[in-house]
Every structure is written in C-alpha cells, then in structure tokens.
Amino acid sequence: MTIGLIGSGNIGSTLARLAVDAGHDVVLSNRRGPDTLAELVAELGPRARTATPTEAAEAGDLVVVTVPLRAYRDVPAEPLRGKVVIDTNNYYPDRDGHIAELDDESTTTSELLQAHLPESWVVKAFNNIYVDHLAVLHRPAGAPDRTVLPIAGDDEEAKRRVTEFLDSIGYDALDVGPLSEGWRFQRDTAAYVQPYAEPGTAYPTWSARPASAEMLREALQAAQRYRDR
C-alpha cells in the first residue's frame, strides 16, 4: 500500500518510518517543497519519495493529513475525492488562532476537515499520542502489551481500512464512533497523551507505557464525565 502524507513534521515523519518498516511505500510532502524532505527520504530508503501535497494526495491509497489546523483549508480536495483520509489534527488556539465553532464546541477538528473534503472519508487517528511514544510503542500482532489507539469516523469501511493500517504498523484500534465523538480524545481530555505516559514522569522526558483497550475506555469515560459536570 502507498501512504500519502500531507505534512511531514513530527507525526508525519514518525508515521512514515513506521509505514516503511511495515513494508508500505510512502510519498511525503509539506508546504515548503520536496527539496526540504530530501534528507528524510534518504534516511527512509527506496520505499520513500517526495512530492507536492497534490501529488502525495494523488499517489496515496491512504492519505494522512498532518498539518497545523490553521492550514486545513489548504489541503487539496480534488485529488482526495473518494479516498480515505486520516486526520491527526489538534486545536491549539495560540498556534491556529481562535475558531469560533471549536471554541463553542459545536463541531470538532475532524468534522472541519470532513466539511472541507466532502467527497472523502475522514477518520480521526494518531492525534492523542505523543510523537515519541508513537515511535516506540508499536508491537507485533497478538503481543500482550500491544497499545490501542482510538479512531473516529462516519464510514465503517473507512474505519476498517484505517484499523488495518494501524495493525500493520503495530497498533490496535478502538472505534470511538462517528467523527462527532472525536472530542473524547482531543487535547486536554483524559484520553489525550496520558494513557501512554508512565505515571510519575513528565514532559518532555516522560517514559512511554503500553495502553490497553480497557485503559483507553476508562480515559474516554473520564472525558465524558468531565463534560457532563
């Protein structure tokens, strides 16, 4: 499978490494141009190449959008028509500026991207785990300490394909429901970063720990209880 990456920062480059190690091809892009990714591609080897965002969207059997939220409207819509798109976005008002419909909680980050890509199938994933933890917590299928990541999306087939991709790179998936439920594992919830950080350690040197489905469900329930207060 070919994974297209629109955005190749911390999350994008880490996912590219995991994908290449799993036997996938990757096409990386960013807003600064293919030349800026030459060193990363050389490190990743022959399964990786650079492209523009439009070319990465066209090439990907599965496409990861991992750009600052403020830039989501720059994601090329036409080449993503009919494709499954993984959204890793989080909302940081100090970086992205204030977005009224996120501030009043009338929508979620992934629903914004879905509205921008009406003919694609958006699935929210990889947004709730610290990048250094994502890089080291992958395990073979069936391992007792395999880590679980939440996903959300409005299309069952799209979520199945994303679950298969997660499995291929060493993670299990927990389906949280439609995109509207993605708030349960967004920034500043109990399911954001905390399940994967060793208790008693702190950013930036915190240690990674595997997170089971049960641990993740408990964190998601805590997010609901906090909202219901």
mmCIF file of N, CA and C in Angstrom, residues 93-181:
data_model
loop_
_atom_site.group_PDB
_atom_site.id
_atom_site.type_symbol
_atom_site.label_atom_id
_atom_site.label_comp_id
_atom_site.label_asym_id
_atom_site.label_seq_id
_atom_site.Cartn_x
_atom_site.Cartn_y
_atom_site.Cartn_z
ATOM 1 N N PRO A 93 -5.342 27.084 19.977
ATOM 2 C CA PRO A 93 -5.695 28.463 19.625
ATOM 3 C C PRO A 93 -4.507 29.406 19.557
ATOM 4 N N ASP A 94 -3.486 29.178 20.400
ATOM 5 C CA ASP A 94 -2.329 30.058 20.358
ATOM 6 C C ASP A 94 -1.519 29.877 19.085
ATOM 7 N N ARG A 95 -1.649 28.747 18.419
ATOM 8 C CA ARG A 95 -0.986 28.494 17.144
ATOM 9 C C ARG A 95 -1.915 28.727 15.964
ATOM 10 N N ASP A 96 -3.161 28.263 16.095
ATOM 11 C CA ASP A 96 -4.097 28.247 14.975
ATOM 12 C C ASP A 96 -4.986 29.477 14.898
ATOM 13 N N GLY A 97 -4.979 30.310 15.950
ATOM 14 C CA GLY A 97 -5.982 31.357 16.039
ATOM 15 C C GLY A 97 -7.285 30.757 16.532
ATOM 16 N N HIS A 98 -8.166 31.604 17.030
ATOM 17 C CA HIS A 98 -9.427 31.086 17.556
ATOM 18 C C HIS A 98 -10.393 30.751 16.419
ATOM 19 N N ILE A 99 -11.009 29.590 16.525
ATOM 20 C CA ILE A 99 -12.005 29.120 15.560
ATOM 21 C C ILE A 99 -13.317 29.002 16.329
ATOM 22 N N ALA A 100 -14.278 29.835 15.979
ATOM 23 C CA ALA A 100 -15.481 30.003 16.799
ATOM 24 C C ALA A 100 -16.215 28.694 17.036
ATOM 25 N N GLU A 101 -16.379 27.882 15.998
ATOM 26 C CA GLU A 101 -17.160 26.657 16.143
ATOM 27 C C GLU A 101 -16.434 25.596 16.959
ATOM 28 N N LEU A 102 -15.128 25.716 17.119
ATOM 29 C CA LEU A 102 -14.410 24.836 18.045
ATOM 30 C C LEU A 102 -14.463 25.391 19.459
ATOM 31 N N ASP A 103 -14.386 26.696 19.574
ATOM 32 C CA ASP A 103 -14.474 27.304 20.899
ATOM 33 C C ASP A 103 -15.829 27.049 21.553
ATOM 34 N N ASP A 104 -16.902 27.071 20.752
ATOM 35 C CA ASP A 104 -18.232 26.826 21.345
ATOM 36 C C ASP A 104 -18.626 25.354 21.298
ATOM 37 N N GLU A 105 -17.709 24.495 20.831
ATOM 38 C CA GLU A 105 -17.874 23.037 20.807
ATOM 39 C C GLU A 105 -19.061 22.590 19.962
ATOM 40 N N SER A 106 -19.376 23.364 18.922
ATOM 41 C CA SER A 106 -20.450 22.964 18.013
ATOM 42 C C SER A 106 -19.962 22.006 16.934
ATOM 43 N N THR A 107 -18.641 21.826 16.827
ATOM 44 C CA THR A 107 -18.079 20.853 15.898
ATOM 45 C C THR A 107 -16.731 20.413 16.439
ATOM 46 N N THR A 108 -16.051 19.556 15.690
ATOM 47 C CA THR A 108 -14.733 19.048 16.079
ATOM 48 C C THR A 108 -13.744 19.298 14.951
ATOM 49 N N THR A 109 -12.472 19.130 15.248
ATOM 50 C CA THR A 109 -11.442 19.390 14.240
ATOM 51 C C THR A 109 -11.624 18.509 13.004
ATOM 52 N N SER A 110 -11.894 17.231 13.218
ATOM 53 C CA SER A 110 -12.017 16.326 12.074
ATOM 54 C C SER A 110 -13.281 16.586 11.271
ATOM 55 N N GLU A 111 -14.330 17.081 11.929
ATOM 56 C CA GLU A 111 -15.530 17.458 11.177
ATOM 57 C C GLU A 111 -15.264 18.669 10.297
ATOM 58 N N LEU A 112 -14.390 19.572 10.749
ATOM 59 C CA LEU A 112 -13.996 20.692 9.895
ATOM 60 C C LEU A 112 -13.301 20.184 8.637
ATOM 61 N N LEU A 113 -12.366 19.238 8.824
ATOM 62 C CA LEU A 113 -11.672 18.697 7.654
ATOM 63 C C LEU A 113 -12.635 17.932 6.764
ATOM 64 N N GLN A 114 -13.565 17.181 7.349
ATOM 65 C CA GLN A 114 -14.548 16.445 6.549
ATOM 66 C C GLN A 114 -15.405 17.402 5.726
ATOM 67 N N ALA A 115 -15.782 18.539 6.303
ATOM 68 C CA ALA A 115 -16.560 19.528 5.557
ATOM 69 C C ALA A 115 -15.754 20.100 4.394
ATOM 70 N N HIS A 116 -14.446 20.215 4.589
ATOM 71 C CA HIS A 116 -13.563 20.697 3.520
ATOM 72 C C HIS A 116 -13.364 19.635 2.442
ATOM 73 N N LEU A 117 -13.498 18.362 2.833
ATOM 74 C CA LEU A 117 -13.297 17.234 1.902
ATOM 75 C C LEU A 117 -14.585 16.421 1.816
ATOM 76 N N PRO A 118 -15.656 17.000 1.259
ATOM 77 C CA PRO A 118 -16.967 16.344 1.316
ATOM 78 C C PRO A 118 -17.045 15.027 0.558
ATOM 79 N N GLU A 119 -16.119 14.787 -0.357
ATOM 80 C CA GLU A 119 -16.159 13.542 -1.133
ATOM 81 C C GLU A 119 -15.056 12.576 -0.728
ATOM 82 N N SER A 120 -14.487 12.809 0.448
ATOM 83 C CA SER A 120 -13.509 11.889 1.034
ATOM 84 C C SER A 120 -14.109 11.294 2.296
ATOM 85 N N TRP A 121 -13.420 10.280 2.834
ATOM 86 C CA TRP A 121 -13.858 9.641 4.074
ATOM 87 C C TRP A 121 -12.800 9.909 5.134
ATOM 88 N N VAL A 122 -13.089 10.818 6.033
ATOM 89 C CA VAL A 122 -12.115 11.233 7.048
ATOM 90 C C VAL A 122 -12.241 10.347 8.289
ATOM 91 N N VAL A 123 -11.110 9.904 8.791
ATOM 92 C CA VAL A 123 -11.037 9.145 10.035
ATOM 93 C C VAL A 123 -10.024 9.834 10.940
ATOM 94 N N LYS A 124 -10.434 10.126 12.165
ATOM 95 C CA LYS A 124 -9.539 10.766 13.126
ATOM 96 C C LYS A 124 -8.682 9.700 13.801
ATOM 97 N N ALA A 125 -7.363 9.917 13.832
ATOM 98 C CA ALA A 125 -6.443 8.970 14.470
ATOM 99 C C ALA A 125 -5.103 9.648 14.713
ATOM 100 N N PHE A 126 -4.318 9.083 15.610
ATOM 101 C CA PHE A 126 -2.939 9.493 15.900
ATOM 102 C C PHE A 126 -2.820 10.869 16.551
ATOM 103 N N ASN A 127 -3.919 11.505 16.905
ATOM 104 C CA ASN A 127 -3.824 12.847 17.475
ATOM 105 C C ASN A 127 -3.634 12.846 18.978
ATOM 106 N N ASN A 128 -3.862 11.704 19.635
ATOM 107 C CA ASN A 128 -3.883 11.707 21.105
ATOM 108 C C ASN A 128 -2.646 11.091 21.741
ATOM 109 N N ILE A 129 -1.621 10.800 20.944
ATOM 110 C CA ILE A 129 -0.421 10.161 21.468
ATOM 111 C C ILE A 129 0.788 11.038 21.162
ATOM 112 N N TYR A 130 1.645 11.200 22.153
ATOM 113 C CA TYR A 130 2.868 11.977 21.983
ATOM 114 C C TYR A 130 3.754 11.289 20.950
ATOM 115 N N VAL A 131 4.386 12.080 20.093
ATOM 116 C CA VAL A 131 5.082 11.515 18.945
ATOM 117 C C VAL A 131 6.195 10.554 19.363
ATOM 118 N N ASP A 132 6.929 10.860 20.428
ATOM 119 C CA ASP A 132 7.993 9.950 20.861
ATOM 120 C C ASP A 132 7.440 8.620 21.355
ATOM 121 N N HIS A 133 6.238 8.650 21.909
ATOM 122 C CA HIS A 133 5.597 7.411 22.358
ATOM 123 C C HIS A 133 5.104 6.610 21.151
ATOM 124 N N LEU A 134 4.559 7.308 20.161
ATOM 125 C CA LEU A 134 4.127 6.640 18.927
ATOM 126 C C LEU A 134 5.289 5.893 18.284
ATOM 127 N N ALA A 135 6.471 6.449 18.392
ATOM 128 C CA ALA A 135 7.639 5.857 17.732
ATOM 129 C C ALA A 135 8.099 4.561 18.379
ATOM 130 N N VAL A 136 7.735 4.330 19.655
ATOM 131 C CA VAL A 136 8.327 3.181 20.364
ATOM 132 C C VAL A 136 7.321 2.164 20.883
ATOM 133 N N LEU A 137 6.030 2.464 20.857
ATOM 134 C CA LEU A 137 5.046 1.572 21.471
ATOM 135 C C LEU A 137 4.483 0.517 20.515
ATOM 136 N N HIS A 138 4.878 0.528 19.260
ATOM 137 C CA HIS A 138 4.365 -0.474 18.319
ATOM 138 C C HIS A 138 4.842 -1.866 18.712
ATOM 139 N N ARG A 139 3.963 -2.837 18.523
ATOM 140 C CA ARG A 139 4.246 -4.231 18.881
ATOM 141 C C ARG A 139 3.670 -5.154 17.804
ATOM 142 N N PRO A 140 4.167 -6.391 17.698
ATOM 143 C CA PRO A 140 3.599 -7.344 16.742
ATOM 144 C C PRO A 140 2.157 -7.690 17.103
ATOM 145 N N ALA A 141 1.404 -8.120 16.124
ATOM 146 C CA ALA A 141 0.029 -8.559 16.361
ATOM 147 C C ALA A 141 0.019 -9.682 17.384
ATOM 148 N N GLY A 142 -0.909 -9.599 18.342
ATOM 149 C CA GLY A 142 -1.036 -10.615 19.356
ATOM 150 C C GLY A 142 -0.162 -10.411 20.576
ATOM 151 N N ALA A 143 0.742 -9.426 20.558
ATOM 152 C CA ALA A 143 1.589 -9.181 21.723
ATOM 153 C C ALA A 143 0.727 -8.748 22.910
ATOM 154 N N PRO A 144 0.985 -9.268 24.109
ATOM 155 C CA PRO A 144 0.131 -8.936 25.259
ATOM 156 C C PRO A 144 0.203 -7.475 25.661
ATOM 157 N N ASP A 145 1.276 -6.784 25.289
ATOM 158 C CA ASP A 145 1.420 -5.374 25.647
ATOM 159 C C ASP A 145 1.232 -4.459 24.439
ATOM 160 N N ARG A 146 0.403 -4.904 23.496
ATOM 161 C CA ARG A 146 0.154 -4.061 22.323
ATOM 162 C C ARG A 146 -0.706 -2.865 22.717
ATOM 163 N N THR A 147 -0.338 -1.705 22.209
ATOM 164 C CA THR A 147 -1.026 -0.460 22.539
ATOM 165 C C THR A 147 -2.217 -0.238 21.625
ATOM 166 N N VAL A 148 -3.256 0.378 22.179
ATOM 167 C CA VAL A 148 -4.501 0.660 21.470
ATOM 168 C C VAL A 148 -4.620 2.164 21.248
ATOM 169 N N LEU A 149 -4.977 2.541 20.033
ATOM 170 C CA LEU A 149 -5.215 3.936 19.691
ATOM 171 C C LEU A 149 -6.680 4.125 19.311
ATOM 172 N N PRO A 150 -7.296 5.241 19.694
ATOM 173 C CA PRO A 150 -8.686 5.487 19.320
ATOM 174 C C PRO A 150 -8.797 5.999 17.893
ATOM 175 N N ILE A 151 -9.901 5.648 17.256
ATOM 176 C CA ILE A 151 -10.235 6.219 15.947
ATOM 177 C C ILE A 151 -11.697 6.644 15.983
ATOM 178 N N ALA A 152 -12.051 7.595 15.116
ATOM 179 C CA ALA A 152 -13.440 8.017 14.961
ATOM 180 C C ALA A 152 -13.680 8.331 13.495
ATOM 181 N N GLY A 153 -14.865 8.014 13.006
ATOM 182 C CA GLY A 153 -15.184 8.288 11.607
ATOM 183 C C GLY A 153 -16.624 7.951 11.307
ATOM 184 N N ASP A 154 -17.129 8.494 10.221
ATOM 185 C CA ASP A 154 -18.537 8.328 9.870
ATOM 186 C C ASP A 154 -18.788 7.170 8.917
ATOM 187 N N ASP A 155 -17.722 6.546 8.395
ATOM 188 C CA ASP A 155 -17.880 5.463 7.421
ATOM 189 C C ASP A 155 -17.202 4.196 7.951
ATOM 190 N N GLU A 156 -17.961 3.109 8.013
ATOM 191 C CA GLU A 156 -17.434 1.880 8.594
ATOM 192 C C GLU A 156 -16.306 1.279 7.761
ATOM 193 N N GLU A 157 -16.422 1.330 6.444
ATOM 194 C CA GLU A 157 -15.376 0.774 5.598
ATOM 195 C C GLU A 157 -14.091 1.571 5.740
ATOM 196 N N ALA A 158 -14.214 2.892 5.833
ATOM 197 C CA ALA A 158 -13.023 3.728 6.026
ATOM 198 C C ALA A 158 -12.341 3.384 7.343
ATOM 199 N N LYS A 159 -13.129 3.197 8.397
ATOM 200 C CA LYS A 159 -12.534 2.842 9.686
ATOM 201 C C LYS A 159 -11.894 1.463 9.638
ATOM 202 N N ARG A 160 -12.480 0.541 8.878
ATOM 203 C CA ARG A 160 -11.880 -0.783 8.742
ATOM 204 C C ARG A 160 -10.507 -0.676 8.085
ATOM 205 N N ARG A 161 -10.392 0.141 7.069
ATOM 206 C CA ARG A 161 -9.112 0.288 6.366
ATOM 207 C C ARG A 161 -8.065 0.948 7.259
ATOM 208 N N VAL A 162 -8.485 1.925 8.048
ATOM 209 C CA VAL A 162 -7.552 2.575 8.962
ATOM 210 C C VAL A 162 -7.131 1.599 10.058
ATOM 211 N N THR A 163 -8.066 0.786 10.535
ATOM 212 C CA THR A 163 -7.732 -0.238 11.527
ATOM 213 C C THR A 163 -6.694 -1.205 10.973
ATOM 214 N N GLU A 164 -6.835 -1.597 9.719
ATOM 215 C CA GLU A 164 -5.864 -2.483 9.084
ATOM 216 C C GLU A 164 -4.490 -1.815 8.992
ATOM 217 N N PHE A 165 -4.476 -0.526 8.688
ATOM 218 C CA PHE A 165 -3.200 0.186 8.623
ATOM 219 C C PHE A 165 -2.550 0.243 10.001
ATOM 220 N N LEU A 166 -3.339 0.579 11.014
ATOM 221 C CA LEU A 166 -2.796 0.591 12.371
ATOM 222 C C LEU A 166 -2.219 -0.773 12.731
ATOM 223 N N ASP A 167 -2.943 -1.824 12.408
ATOM 224 C CA ASP A 167 -2.471 -3.172 12.703
ATOM 225 C C ASP A 167 -1.133 -3.434 12.017
ATOM 226 N N SER A 168 -1.001 -2.981 10.782
ATOM 227 C CA SER A 168 0.217 -3.246 10.030
ATOM 228 C C SER A 168 1.433 -2.550 10.633
ATOM 229 N N ILE A 169 1.222 -1.410 11.298
ATOM 230 C CA ILE A 169 2.365 -0.686 11.871
ATOM 231 C C ILE A 169 2.527 -0.957 13.366
ATOM 232 N N GLY A 170 1.715 -1.875 13.912
ATOM 233 C CA GLY A 170 1.961 -2.335 15.264
ATOM 234 C C GLY A 170 1.020 -1.853 16.337
ATOM 235 N N TYR A 171 -0.183 -1.402 15.960
ATOM 236 C CA TYR A 171 -1.148 -0.900 16.930
ATOM 237 C C TYR A 171 -2.523 -1.503 16.709
ATOM 238 N N ASP A 172 -3.288 -1.642 17.794
ATOM 239 C CA ASP A 172 -4.704 -1.970 17.706
ATOM 240 C C ASP A 172 -5.505 -0.672 17.711
ATOM 241 N N ALA A 173 -6.747 -0.761 17.242
ATOM 242 C CA ALA A 173 -7.620 0.406 17.180
ATOM 243 C C ALA A 173 -8.851 0.186 18.039
ATOM 244 N N LEU A 174 -9.314 1.252 18.665
ATOM 245 C CA LEU A 174 -10.577 1.258 19.393
ATOM 246 C C LEU A 174 -11.503 2.249 18.701
ATOM 247 N N ASP A 175 -12.612 1.744 18.172
ATOM 248 C CA ASP A 175 -13.566 2.585 17.451
ATOM 249 C C ASP A 175 -14.421 3.341 18.461
ATOM 250 N N VAL A 176 -14.275 4.656 18.476
ATOM 251 C CA VAL A 176 -14.992 5.506 19.430
ATOM 252 C C VAL A 176 -16.343 5.942 18.883
ATOM 253 N N GLY A 177 -16.556 5.782 17.566
ATOM 254 C CA GLY A 177 -17.825 6.175 16.984
ATOM 255 C C GLY A 177 -17.642 7.141 15.830
ATOM 256 N N PRO A 178 -18.639 7.965 15.546
ATOM 257 C CA PRO A 178 -18.567 8.911 14.427
ATOM 258 C C PRO A 178 -17.590 10.049 14.710
ATOM 259 N N LEU A 179 -17.316 10.850 13.691
ATOM 260 C CA LEU A 179 -16.387 11.962 13.844
ATOM 261 C C LEU A 179 -16.792 12.903 14.974
ATOM 262 N N SER A 180 -18.094 13.054 15.175
ATOM 263 C CA SER A 180 -18.575 13.961 16.221
ATOM 264 C C SER A 180 -18.130 13.535 17.615
ATOM 265 N N GLU A 181 -17.730 12.260 17.770
ATOM 266 C CA GLU A 181 -17.246 11.766 19.054
ATOM 267 C C GLU A 181 -15.743 11.943 19.218
#
